[in-house]
Each structure stands twice: as structure tokens, then as C-alpha cells.
């Protein structure tokens, strides 16, 4: 028998595999797999939200946030499951806090998304349009959604920022009898302050002066046929958040690549359709021709030269197409001028004196934007022989930028013409003031 006073020897340690070499328990493998899948979900969602601005093949941001929440939930459950025996309360609290964080982040992303969409268009109305005579349309890069509200006698429209691809918008007042009416030009900068949604546009059409008046800004004229005298700068901002929309911050006016000439058959078809009895056909033809390049201009003018009869619609259609071409990109002016012969330039100059106000306005704007020295010289000579005061003023107006680009010898050759003009405009203050710019 063992001695009672002698302590028992300790039991030998249990034998078994080295803990370092022990296999990973199934629970640990499942946790690692859940963490891996969760991280994959989170990474994919973050890539969608930040790398491609919230859309992966058109998937909405809400879906991506649900994917991310699922991934985080997998990670939380994996770790929470391992500590449920000893850290039951802590795991529960951690999972709850994480889910609240997911909800807060998701709400922030939704607010960010909605904020970016909320300011993408401006809505408003224009009063004062005679609906019995005109069918109005508002055109940016494309036609804006619009309708006539007979309850309030207003022309209502929505102008989307993505459609504001030019420096100016055009209010087209198409007569219901099929005749021609000039278009009203409105700077796109006048629409941009309203993109923040704090106010609606509230303008009025002055049918006598053919101007657009801003009723929210002391009825100042912000648009008109020629955008010349009497048109004031539009509102640059309504509040601080709208200030960023002034001008052309995204460079939308720049051409991404050289313009290509129009298809010859389609171009000739459009030129013929300028004389159509259908106002919509004529408008479509003008829009198509305006999308052409300087290489198409000789064909436009050759078609007019080949039809010397009194074809007013043809002349106006070509004048409108050329004007719209330069409205789209003023940088084309030198290429267009080089493509025109002396006879072509004289043809456009003579459009100003042919008695029709609409044709005169378009020809004046085109020649002003063309800023060609040769055309300006012809315009000054026509002005000196004019018997129509409005045509005289328009010839002078069209010649301003061309005069600025003349050489000293070209200006000296026109000194007798300018002296004659000063003599005949002595009693016409407005015209005399314009003439003072030719020095």
C-alpha cells in the first residue's frame, strides 16, 4: 500500500497531435469562408459605387448598397458566431452598431444620389405668346419638352441640363398659317441658375419688340432676335448653390472631332425642301443643313445662285442654316469665310437689303459672326447707298467685327465711304453712335 503521507504522482499528460499541426476546426473554416465572401461583396459594391458612379450595367445604387450590407452582415455573423459563448452581449452590440452604420451610410449615399439628380433640369413658363397665330418650340441641342397651358395662357417647358449643349437656346414661333417668323435667341446661361430647383423660370414674350423679358428681374430683356441693343445680361445666380452653373463649365461648345461634310444626296434633298409648303419640312431641312461643315457651304450658296427667282423660303433657309452653323461653333468662321467666294459674300450682304425683316436679321447675325473683312467692306458700301434706315443700320452692325480685322490699307480705302455715311446719319443718333465704332 502506498504511504499515505506520500503525495500521488501527477498523471501523465495526454498524448495527441502537436497543436501546431492540428487540423483547422470546421467552424473556423466556415468563418474564414464567410469573411472571404463578405469582403468580396463589400469590395464589389464599393467598386460599383465609387469607380463607375453607382451604376454597373445599369444597376441602381440601392442594389449595390444592399450587396455591401449583405457582405458586412456575413462578416459580422462570422465573428459574432465564434464569440457567442463568451461574448454574446458584445457580439450582439457590435452587430447592431455595424448595421446602424450600414443604414447611415446607405442613407448618405441615397441623399447624395438624389441631390445629383434633383438639380438636372429647370422648368418654367413664357407668357405673352399669341397661340392663335404661333406654335412655339424651345430648342437647345434638341427640342425641349413643352406644352401650351390654355388655363394660364402660358408656354410651359422643361430644360434638361444634358440638352444644354450650345451657348444659346432658340424659341421658335412657327406661324400656324405656314409663313415664316424669326426665332428668338436666349443665352443658355439664363437657364442654368434655375437648375438648382429653388425657383421656376418666369419670362414674358414682348411681341412688339420681339424680346424675352425676365419677370423676376425687373422685366429686363434677356433674349431677342439679334441679341444686340436692348438685351441685358441674364441673372447669373439665384442663390449660392446656383453660382456654379454660369457660363459653359463643362466645355460643351467644343467639338470633339472635325466635322464631316454632309451626304451629297441628302444635302441636295434638304436644299430642295427649303422651299416646301410644309413649315415642319422646312425646319427639319434647315436643322439638317446647319449640322454640316464649312465644306458644305459652297454647295448651299451655289444652289441659291442657281435659283435666281424670288425664292424667299430658299434664301431664308440657307441664311438660317449658316447662322445656326456659327451659333453652334463660332470657331468655324474662318473656314466658312475661306469657303465662300466674293460673289457668295455679296449675296449674303444683299440679303440684308431685300426688304424682309426676318431675312435681314439672320443675314446680319451671320455676317457679324463671320467677321470677314471683305464682306464688311461690301456691307459698308451698300450702307452708303441705302434708302432704308433699318437696312443701313443692319449693314453697319454686320460689318463691325469684319472692320476690326481689316488691314490699314483696307480701312484707308473705305474712308470716303465712311465720310459719306457720317454725312447721311448726322440726324440719326443711334446709327451715328454705331458708326463711331469705325475708326
CSV table of C-alpha atoms in Angstrom, one decimal:
chain,number,residue,atom,x,y,z
A,1,UNK,CA,0.0,0.0,0.0
A,2,UNK,CA,1.3,3.4,-0.6
A,3,UNK,CA,2.4,5.6,2.1
A,4,UNK,CA,-0.5,7.9,3.0
A,5,UNK,CA,1.9,10.7,3.6
A,6,UNK,CA,3.4,10.5,0.1
A,7,UNK,CA,1.6,12.6,-2.4
A,8,UNK,CA,0.3,10.9,-5.5
A,9,UNK,CA,2.3,11.4,-8.7
A,10,UNK,CA,0.8,13.6,-11.2
A,11,UNK,CA,-1.0,12.0,-14.1
A,12,UNK,CA,0.9,11.8,-17.3
A,13,UNK,CA,-0.1,14.4,-19.9
A,14,UNK,CA,-2.5,13.2,-22.5
A,15,UNK,CA,-0.8,12.3,-25.7
A,16,UNK,CA,-2.0,13.6,-29.1
A,17,UNK,CA,-1.0,15.6,-32.1
A,18,UNK,CA,1.0,18.7,-31.8
A,19,UNK,CA,-1.3,21.8,-31.6
A,20,UNK,CA,0.6,23.4,-34.3
A,21,UNK,CA,-0.2,20.6,-36.7
A,22,UNK,CA,-3.8,20.2,-35.6
A,23,UNK,CA,-6.4,20.5,-38.4
A,24,UNK,CA,-8.5,23.6,-38.6
A,25,UNK,CA,-11.8,23.0,-36.9
A,26,UNK,CA,-14.8,23.1,-39.3
A,27,UNK,CA,-16.2,26.2,-37.5
A,28,UNK,CA,-13.0,28.1,-38.2
A,29,UNK,CA,-13.1,27.2,-41.9
A,30,UNK,CA,-16.7,28.3,-42.2
A,31,UNK,CA,-15.8,31.6,-40.5
A,32,UNK,CA,-12.9,32.2,-42.9
A,33,UNK,CA,-15.2,31.4,-45.9
A,34,UNK,CA,-17.9,33.7,-44.7
A,35,UNK,CA,-15.4,36.5,-44.1
A,36,UNK,CA,-14.0,36.0,-47.6
A,37,UNK,CA,-17.4,36.1,-49.3
A,38,UNK,CA,-18.4,39.1,-47.2
A,39,UNK,CA,-15.3,41.0,-48.2
A,40,UNK,CA,-15.9,40.1,-51.9
A,41,UNK,CA,-19.5,41.5,-51.6
A,42,UNK,CA,-18.2,44.7,-49.9
A,43,UNK,CA,-15.4,45.2,-52.5
A,44,UNK,CA,-17.7,44.7,-55.5
A,45,UNK,CA,-20.3,47.1,-54.1
A,46,UNK,CA,-17.7,49.8,-53.3
A,47,UNK,CA,-16.3,49.4,-56.8
A,48,UNK,CA,-19.7,50.0,-58.3
A,49,UNK,CA,-20.5,53.0,-56.1
A,50,UNK,CA,-17.2,54.9,-56.5
A,51,UNK,CA,-15.5,53.7,-59.6
A,52,UNK,CA,-18.4,53.8,-62.0
A,53,UNK,CA,-20.5,56.4,-60.3
A,54,UNK,CA,-23.1,54.0,-58.9
A,55,UNK,CA,-24.0,52.0,-62.0
A,56,UNK,CA,-22.8,48.6,-63.1
A,57,UNK,CA,-24.5,47.7,-66.3
A,58,UNK,CA,-27.4,49.9,-65.2
A,59,UNK,CA,-27.7,48.5,-61.6
A,60,UNK,CA,-29.0,51.2,-59.2
A,61,UNK,CA,-27.1,52.4,-56.2
A,62,UNK,CA,-29.7,50.9,-53.8
A,63,UNK,CA,-28.9,47.4,-55.1
A,64,UNK,CA,-25.2,48.0,-54.7
A,65,UNK,CA,-25.7,49.1,-51.1
A,66,UNK,CA,-27.8,46.0,-50.3
A,67,UNK,CA,-24.9,43.9,-51.7
A,68,UNK,CA,-22.5,45.7,-49.4
A,69,UNK,CA,-24.8,45.4,-46.4
A,70,UNK,CA,-25.0,41.6,-47.1
A,71,UNK,CA,-21.3,41.4,-47.2
A,72,UNK,CA,-20.8,43.2,-43.9
A,73,UNK,CA,-23.6,41.2,-42.3
A,74,UNK,CA,-21.7,38.0,-43.3
A,75,UNK,CA,-18.5,39.2,-41.7
A,76,UNK,CA,-20.4,40.3,-38.5
A,77,UNK,CA,-22.2,37.0,-38.2
A,78,UNK,CA,-19.0,35.0,-38.8
A,79,UNK,CA,-17.1,36.8,-36.0
A,80,UNK,CA,-20.2,37.0,-33.8
A,81,UNK,CA,-20.8,33.3,-34.1
A,82,UNK,CA,-17.3,32.5,-32.9
A,83,UNK,CA,-17.7,34.6,-29.8
A,84,UNK,CA,-21.3,33.8,-29.0
A,85,UNK,CA,-20.4,31.7,-25.9
A,86,UNK,CA,-18.2,34.1,-24.1
A,87,UNK,CA,-19.0,37.4,-25.9
A,88,UNK,CA,-22.7,37.0,-26.5
A,89,UNK,CA,-23.6,40.6,-25.4
A,90,UNK,CA,-20.6,42.2,-27.0
A,91,UNK,CA,-21.2,40.4,-30.3
A,92,UNK,CA,-24.8,41.4,-30.4
A,93,UNK,CA,-23.9,45.0,-29.6
A,94,UNK,CA,-21.2,45.0,-32.3
A,95,UNK,CA,-23.5,43.6,-34.9
A,96,UNK,CA,-26.2,46.1,-34.0
A,97,UNK,CA,-23.8,49.1,-34.2
A,98,UNK,CA,-22.5,47.8,-37.6
A,99,UNK,CA,-26.0,47.6,-39.0
A,100,UNK,CA,-26.8,51.1,-37.9
A,101,UNK,CA,-23.6,52.2,-39.6
A,102,UNK,CA,-24.7,50.5,-42.8
A,103,UNK,CA,-28.1,52.2,-42.6
A,104,UNK,CA,-26.5,55.6,-42.0
A,105,UNK,CA,-24.0,55.1,-44.9
A,106,UNK,CA,-26.8,53.9,-47.2
A,107,UNK,CA,-28.9,57.0,-46.3
A,108,UNK,CA,-26.0,59.2,-47.1
A,109,UNK,CA,-25.5,57.6,-50.5
A,110,UNK,CA,-29.2,57.9,-51.4
A,111,UNK,CA,-29.2,61.6,-50.4
A,112,UNK,CA,-26.0,62.1,-52.5
A,113,UNK,CA,-27.6,60.3,-55.4
A,114,UNK,CA,-30.9,62.2,-55.2
A,115,UNK,CA,-29.1,65.5,-54.8
A,116,UNK,CA,-27.2,65.0,-58.0
A,117,UNK,CA,-30.4,64.2,-59.9
A,118,UNK,CA,-32.5,66.9,-58.3
A,119,UNK,CA,-30.6,69.7,-60.0
A,120,UNK,CA,-30.5,68.3,-63.5
A,121,UNK,CA,-33.3,70.4,-65.1
A,122,UNK,CA,-35.0,73.8,-65.0
A,123,UNK,CA,-38.7,74.3,-65.5
A,124,UNK,CA,-40.7,77.4,-66.2
A,125,UNK,CA,-43.1,79.3,-68.4
A,126,UNK,CA,-43.2,82.1,-71.0
A,127,UNK,CA,-46.3,84.2,-71.2
A,128,UNK,CA,-47.4,86.6,-73.9
A,129,UNK,CA,-47.4,84.2,-76.9
A,130,UNK,CA,-50.4,84.5,-79.3
A,131,UNK,CA,-51.4,80.9,-79.5
A,132,UNK,CA,-53.9,81.6,-82.3
A,133,UNK,CA,-51.0,82.7,-84.5
A,134,UNK,CA,-48.0,80.7,-83.3
A,135,UNK,CA,-47.0,77.2,-82.3
A,136,UNK,CA,-43.9,77.7,-80.1
A,137,UNK,CA,-41.0,75.3,-79.7
A,138,UNK,CA,-37.9,75.6,-77.5
A,139,UNK,CA,-34.7,74.3,-78.9
A,140,UNK,CA,-31.3,73.6,-77.3
A,141,UNK,CA,-29.2,70.9,-78.8
A,142,UNK,CA,-32.5,69.2,-79.3
A,143,UNK,CA,-36.1,70.3,-78.7
A,144,UNK,CA,-37.2,70.7,-75.1
A,145,UNK,CA,-40.3,69.0,-73.7
A,146,UNK,CA,-43.1,71.7,-73.7
A,147,UNK,CA,-46.8,72.2,-73.9
A,148,UNK,CA,-49.3,75.1,-74.1
A,149,UNK,CA,-51.3,75.7,-70.9
A,150,UNK,CA,-54.5,77.3,-72.0
A,151,UNK,CA,-55.7,77.7,-68.4
A,152,UNK,CA,-52.9,80.2,-67.6
A,153,UNK,CA,-52.1,81.3,-71.2
A,154,UNK,CA,-48.5,80.2,-70.8
A,155,UNK,CA,-46.0,78.2,-72.8
A,156,UNK,CA,-44.5,75.7,-70.3
A,157,UNK,CA,-41.3,73.8,-70.7
A,158,UNK,CA,-38.6,71.7,-69.0
A,159,UNK,CA,-35.0,72.3,-70.0
A,160,UNK,CA,-32.7,69.5,-69.1
A,161,UNK,CA,-29.0,70.3,-68.4
A,162,UNK,CA,-27.9,67.4,-70.6
A,163,UNK,CA,-29.6,69.1,-73.6
A,164,UNK,CA,-27.8,72.4,-73.0
A,165,UNK,CA,-25.0,71.8,-75.4
A,166,UNK,CA,-24.9,75.2,-77.1
A,167,UNK,CA,-24.3,78.8,-75.9
A,168,UNK,CA,-27.8,79.8,-76.9
A,169,UNK,CA,-31.3,78.3,-77.0
A,170,UNK,CA,-33.9,79.3,-79.6
A,171,UNK,CA,-37.6,80.0,-79.1
A,172,UNK,CA,-39.2,79.1,-82.5
A,173,UNK,CA,-42.5,80.7,-83.1
A,174,UNK,CA,-43.9,78.8,-86.1
A,175,UNK,CA,-46.9,80.6,-87.6
A,176,UNK,CA,-50.0,78.4,-88.0
A,177,UNK,CA,-50.6,79.8,-91.5
A,178,UNK,CA,-47.2,78.4,-92.7
A,179,UNK,CA,-45.5,81.7,-93.1
A,180,UNK,CA,-42.0,82.5,-91.7
A,181,UNK,CA,-41.3,84.1,-88.3
A,182,UNK,CA,-37.9,84.9,-86.8
A,183,UNK,CA,-36.6,82.8,-83.9
A,184,UNK,CA,-35.8,84.4,-80.6
A,185,UNK,CA,-32.4,83.7,-79.1
A,186,UNK,CA,-31.9,83.2,-75.4
A,187,UNK,CA,-28.5,82.6,-73.8
A,188,UNK,CA,-28.3,79.1,-72.1
A,189,UNK,CA,-26.6,80.9,-69.2
A,190,UNK,CA,-30.1,82.3,-68.5
A,191,UNK,CA,-31.4,78.8,-67.8
A,192,UNK,CA,-28.6,77.5,-65.7
A,193,UNK,CA,-29.3,79.5,-62.5
A,194,UNK,CA,-32.7,77.7,-62.2
A,195,UNK,CA,-31.1,74.2,-62.3
A,196,UNK,CA,-31.0,74.1,-58.5
A,197,UNK,CA,-34.8,73.9,-58.3
A,198,UNK,CA,-35.3,76.8,-55.9
A,199,UNK,CA,-37.4,78.8,-58.5
A,200,UNK,CA,-39.2,78.3,-61.7
A,201,UNK,CA,-38.3,80.4,-64.8
A,202,UNK,CA,-40.9,83.1,-65.3
A,203,UNK,CA,-40.4,85.0,-68.6
A,204,UNK,CA,-42.6,87.0,-71.0
A,205,UNK,CA,-42.6,87.4,-74.7
A,206,UNK,CA,-42.8,91.1,-75.9
A,207,UNK,CA,-44.5,90.7,-79.3
A,208,UNK,CA,-43.9,94.3,-80.3
A,209,UNK,CA,-40.2,94.4,-79.7
A,210,UNK,CA,-39.8,90.6,-80.1
A,211,UNK,CA,-37.9,90.3,-76.8
A,212,UNK,CA,-37.9,87.9,-73.9
A,213,UNK,CA,-38.4,89.7,-70.6
A,214,UNK,CA,-37.4,88.3,-67.2
A,215,UNK,CA,-40.4,89.0,-64.9
A,216,UNK,CA,-38.3,88.1,-61.8
A,217,UNK,CA,-35.6,90.6,-62.7
A,218,UNK,CA,-37.5,93.9,-63.3
A,219,UNK,CA,-38.7,92.8,-66.7
A,220,UNK,CA,-35.2,93.1,-68.2
A,221,UNK,CA,-34.8,91.9,-71.8
A,222,UNK,CA,-32.6,88.9,-71.8
A,223,UNK,CA,-33.3,87.5,-75.3
A,224,UNK,CA,-34.2,88.7,-78.7
A,225,UNK,CA,-33.8,88.2,-82.5
A,226,UNK,CA,-30.4,89.7,-82.9
A,227,UNK,CA,-29.1,89.7,-79.3
A,228,UNK,CA,-27.9,93.2,-79.9
A,229,UNK,CA,-29.1,96.5,-78.5
A,230,UNK,CA,-31.6,96.4,-75.7
A,231,UNK,CA,-30.7,92.9,-74.5
A,232,UNK,CA,-29.3,92.9,-70.9
A,233,UNK,CA,-27.2,90.1,-69.3
A,234,UNK,CA,-29.3,87.5,-67.6
A,235,UNK,CA,-29.3,86.6,-63.9
A,236,UNK,CA,-26.1,84.9,-63.1
A,237,UNK,CA,-27.3,83.3,-59.9
A,238,UNK,CA,-30.3,82.9,-57.6
A,239,UNK,CA,-28.5,81.6,-54.6
A,240,UNK,CA,-25.1,80.4,-53.7
A,241,UNK,CA,-25.6,76.9,-54.9
A,242,UNK,CA,-26.6,78.1,-58.4
A,243,UNK,CA,-23.4,80.1,-59.0
A,244,UNK,CA,-21.5,77.2,-60.4
A,245,UNK,CA,-23.8,76.9,-63.4
A,246,UNK,CA,-22.8,80.2,-65.1
A,247,UNK,CA,-21.1,80.1,-68.4
A,248,UNK,CA,-20.1,76.8,-70.0
A,249,UNK,CA,-18.2,75.0,-67.2
A,250,UNK,CA,-18.2,71.6,-69.0
A,251,UNK,CA,-16.8,72.9,-72.3
A,252,UNK,CA,-19.9,71.6,-74.2
A,253,UNK,CA,-19.4,74.0,-77.0
A,254,UNK,CA,-16.1,72.4,-78.1
A,255,UNK,CA,-16.1,70.0,-80.9
A,256,UNK,CA,-14.8,66.6,-80.0
A,257,UNK,CA,-13.7,65.8,-83.6
A,258,UNK,CA,-13.6,67.5,-87.0
A,259,UNK,CA,-16.9,68.0,-88.7
A,260,UNK,CA,-17.6,65.8,-91.8
A,261,UNK,CA,-19.4,67.0,-94.9
A,262,UNK,CA,-23.0,66.0,-95.4
A,263,UNK,CA,-24.0,63.2,-97.7
A,264,UNK,CA,-24.4,64.8,-101.1
A,265,UNK,CA,-27.8,63.3,-101.9
A,266,UNK,CA,-29.2,64.1,-98.5
A,267,UNK,CA,-27.8,67.6,-98.7
A,268,UNK,CA,-29.4,68.3,-102.1
A,269,UNK,CA,-32.7,66.9,-100.9
A,270,UNK,CA,-32.6,69.2,-97.9
A,271,UNK,CA,-31.8,72.2,-100.1
A,272,UNK,CA,-34.9,71.4,-102.2
A,273,UNK,CA,-37.0,71.0,-99.1
A,274,UNK,CA,-36.2,74.6,-98.0
A,275,UNK,CA,-38.9,75.7,-100.5
A,276,UNK,CA,-41.6,73.2,-99.2
A,277,UNK,CA,-45.1,74.4,-98.4
A,278,UNK,CA,-44.8,72.5,-95.1
A,279,UNK,CA,-43.3,74.6,-92.3
A,280,UNK,CA,-42.1,71.4,-90.4
A,281,UNK,CA,-40.4,70.1,-93.5
A,282,UNK,CA,-38.6,73.4,-94.0
A,283,UNK,CA,-37.5,73.5,-90.3
A,284,UNK,CA,-36.2,69.9,-90.5
A,285,UNK,CA,-34.2,70.7,-93.7
A,286,UNK,CA,-32.7,73.8,-92.1
A,287,UNK,CA,-31.6,71.8,-89.0
A,288,UNK,CA,-30.0,69.2,-91.1
A,289,UNK,CA,-28.1,71.7,-93.2
A,290,UNK,CA,-26.9,73.5,-90.1
A,291,UNK,CA,-25.3,70.3,-88.9
A,292,UNK,CA,-23.0,70.3,-91.9
A,293,UNK,CA,-19.4,71.5,-92.2
A,294,UNK,CA,-17.7,74.5,-93.9
A,295,UNK,CA,-17.1,72.2,-96.9
A,296,UNK,CA,-20.9,72.2,-97.5
A,297,UNK,CA,-21.2,76.0,-97.6
A,298,UNK,CA,-20.2,76.4,-101.3
A,299,UNK,CA,-23.0,73.9,-102.3
A,300,UNK,CA,-25.5,75.8,-100.2
A,301,UNK,CA,-24.7,79.1,-101.9
A,302,UNK,CA,-24.3,77.6,-105.4
A,303,UNK,CA,-27.9,76.3,-105.0
A,304,UNK,CA,-29.1,79.8,-104.3
A,305,UNK,CA,-27.1,81.3,-107.2
A,306,UNK,CA,-28.7,78.6,-109.5
A,307,UNK,CA,-32.2,79.7,-108.5
A,308,UNK,CA,-32.2,83.4,-109.1
A,309,UNK,CA,-36.0,83.7,-109.0
A,310,UNK,CA,-37.6,85.3,-106.0
A,311,UNK,CA,-37.5,82.2,-103.8
A,312,UNK,CA,-37.8,83.8,-100.3
A,313,UNK,CA,-38.0,80.5,-98.5
A,314,UNK,CA,-34.8,79.2,-100.1
A,315,UNK,CA,-32.9,82.4,-99.2
A,316,UNK,CA,-34.2,82.3,-95.6
A,317,UNK,CA,-33.5,78.6,-95.2
A,318,UNK,CA,-29.9,79.0,-96.3
A,319,UNK,CA,-29.4,82.1,-94.1
A,320,UNK,CA,-30.9,80.3,-91.1
A,321,UNK,CA,-28.7,77.2,-91.7
A,322,UNK,CA,-25.5,79.3,-92.0
A,323,UNK,CA,-26.4,81.3,-88.9
A,324,UNK,CA,-27.1,78.1,-86.9
A,325,UNK,CA,-23.8,76.6,-88.0
A,326,UNK,CA,-22.0,79.6,-86.5
A,327,UNK,CA,-24.2,79.7,-83.4
A,328,UNK,CA,-23.1,76.1,-82.8
A,329,UNK,CA,-19.4,76.9,-83.2
A,330,UNK,CA,-18.0,80.4,-83.7
A,331,UNK,CA,-14.6,78.8,-84.3
A,332,UNK,CA,-15.8,77.7,-87.8
A,333,UNK,CA,-16.0,81.3,-89.1
A,334,UNK,CA,-12.6,81.4,-90.8
A,335,UNK,CA,-13.1,78.1,-92.5
A,336,UNK,CA,-16.5,79.2,-93.7
A,337,UNK,CA,-15.2,82.6,-94.9
A,338,UNK,CA,-12.4,80.8,-96.9
A,339,UNK,CA,-15.1,78.5,-98.5
A,340,UNK,CA,-17.1,81.5,-99.8
A,341,UNK,CA,-16.3,83.4,-103.0
A,342,UNK,CA,-16.6,87.1,-103.3
A,343,UNK,CA,-20.0,86.6,-105.0
A,344,UNK,CA,-21.2,84.4,-102.1
A,345,UNK,CA,-20.3,87.1,-99.6
A,346,UNK,CA,-22.0,89.8,-101.7
A,347,UNK,CA,-25.1,87.6,-101.9
A,348,UNK,CA,-25.4,87.4,-98.1
A,349,UNK,CA,-24.8,91.1,-97.8
A,350,UNK,CA,-27.6,91.8,-100.3
A,351,UNK,CA,-30.0,89.6,-98.2
A,352,UNK,CA,-30.0,92.5,-95.7
A,353,UNK,CA,-31.4,95.0,-98.2
A,354,UNK,CA,-34.2,92.8,-99.7
A,355,UNK,CA,-36.9,94.2,-97.5
A,356,UNK,CA,-37.8,91.2,-95.4
A,357,UNK,CA,-37.2,91.7,-91.7
A,358,UNK,CA,-36.6,88.1,-90.8
A,359,UNK,CA,-34.2,87.5,-93.7
A,360,UNK,CA,-32.3,90.7,-92.8
A,361,UNK,CA,-31.9,89.7,-89.1
A,362,UNK,CA,-30.5,86.2,-90.0
A,363,UNK,CA,-28.1,87.6,-92.6
A,364,UNK,CA,-27.0,90.4,-90.2
A,365,UNK,CA,-26.2,87.9,-87.5
A,366,UNK,CA,-24.4,85.5,-89.8
A,367,UNK,CA,-22.2,88.3,-91.3
A,368,UNK,CA,-21.5,89.8,-87.8
A,369,UNK,CA,-20.3,86.3,-86.5
A,370,UNK,CA,-18.4,85.7,-89.7
A,371,UNK,CA,-16.3,88.8,-89.1
A,372,UNK,CA,-14.9,88.8,-92.6
A,373,UNK,CA,-13.0,91.9,-93.8
A,374,UNK,CA,-14.2,91.5,-97.5
A,375,UNK,CA,-17.8,91.1,-96.6
A,376,UNK,CA,-17.6,94.0,-94.2
A,377,UNK,CA,-16.3,96.3,-96.9
A,378,UNK,CA,-19.2,95.3,-99.2
A,379,UNK,CA,-21.7,96.0,-96.3
A,380,UNK,CA,-20.3,99.5,-95.8
A,381,UNK,CA,-20.6,100.3,-99.4
A,382,UNK,CA,-24.2,99.0,-99.5
A,383,UNK,CA,-25.0,101.1,-96.4
A,384,UNK,CA,-23.7,104.3,-98.1
A,385,UNK,CA,-26.2,103.8,-100.9
A,386,UNK,CA,-29.1,102.7,-98.8
A,387,UNK,CA,-32.5,104.3,-98.8
A,388,UNK,CA,-33.8,102.2,-95.9
A,389,UNK,CA,-32.7,103.3,-92.5
A,390,UNK,CA,-33.2,99.8,-90.9
A,391,UNK,CA,-31.2,98.2,-93.6
A,392,UNK,CA,-28.5,100.9,-93.3
A,393,UNK,CA,-28.2,100.2,-89.5
A,394,UNK,CA,-28.1,96.4,-90.1
A,395,UNK,CA,-25.3,96.7,-92.7
A,396,UNK,CA,-23.3,98.8,-90.3
A,397,UNK,CA,-23.9,96.3,-87.4
A,398,UNK,CA,-22.9,93.3,-89.5
A,399,UNK,CA,-19.6,95.0,-90.5
A,400,UNK,CA,-18.3,95.7,-87.0
A,401,UNK,CA,-16.1,92.7,-86.4
A,402,UNK,CA,-15.0,92.5,-90.0
A,403,UNK,CA,-13.8,96.1,-89.8
A,404,UNK,CA,-11.8,95.2,-86.7
A,405,UNK,CA,-10.0,92.6,-88.8
A,406,UNK,CA,-9.2,94.8,-91.8
A,407,UNK,CA,-5.7,95.9,-92.6
A,408,UNK,CA,-4.7,99.6,-92.5
A,409,UNK,CA,-4.9,99.8,-96.3
A,410,UNK,CA,-8.3,98.3,-96.4
A,411,UNK,CA,-9.6,100.8,-93.9
A,412,UNK,CA,-8.0,103.7,-95.7
A,413,UNK,CA,-9.7,102.7,-98.9
A,414,UNK,CA,-13.1,102.9,-97.2
A,415,UNK,CA,-12.5,106.4,-95.7
A,416,UNK,CA,-14.6,108.2,-98.4
A,417,UNK,CA,-17.4,105.7,-97.8
A,418,UNK,CA,-17.3,106.4,-94.0
A,419,UNK,CA,-17.4,110.1,-94.6
A,420,UNK,CA,-20.4,109.7,-96.8
A,421,UNK,CA,-22.1,107.6,-94.1
A,422,UNK,CA,-21.4,110.2,-91.4
A,423,UNK,CA,-23.0,112.9,-93.5
A,424,UNK,CA,-26.2,110.9,-94.1
A,425,UNK,CA,-26.5,109.7,-90.5
A,426,UNK,CA,-26.0,113.1,-88.8
A,427,UNK,CA,-29.7,113.2,-87.7
A,428,UNK,CA,-29.9,109.6,-86.7
A,429,UNK,CA,-28.2,109.4,-83.2
A,430,UNK,CA,-28.4,105.6,-82.8
A,431,UNK,CA,-26.9,104.9,-86.3
A,432,UNK,CA,-24.3,107.7,-85.8
A,433,UNK,CA,-23.3,106.1,-82.5
A,434,UNK,CA,-22.8,102.8,-84.2
A,435,UNK,CA,-20.8,104.5,-87.0
A,436,UNK,CA,-18.4,105.9,-84.3
A,437,UNK,CA,-17.0,102.4,-83.8
A,438,UNK,CA,-15.5,102.5,-87.3
A,439,UNK,CA,-12.3,104.4,-86.6
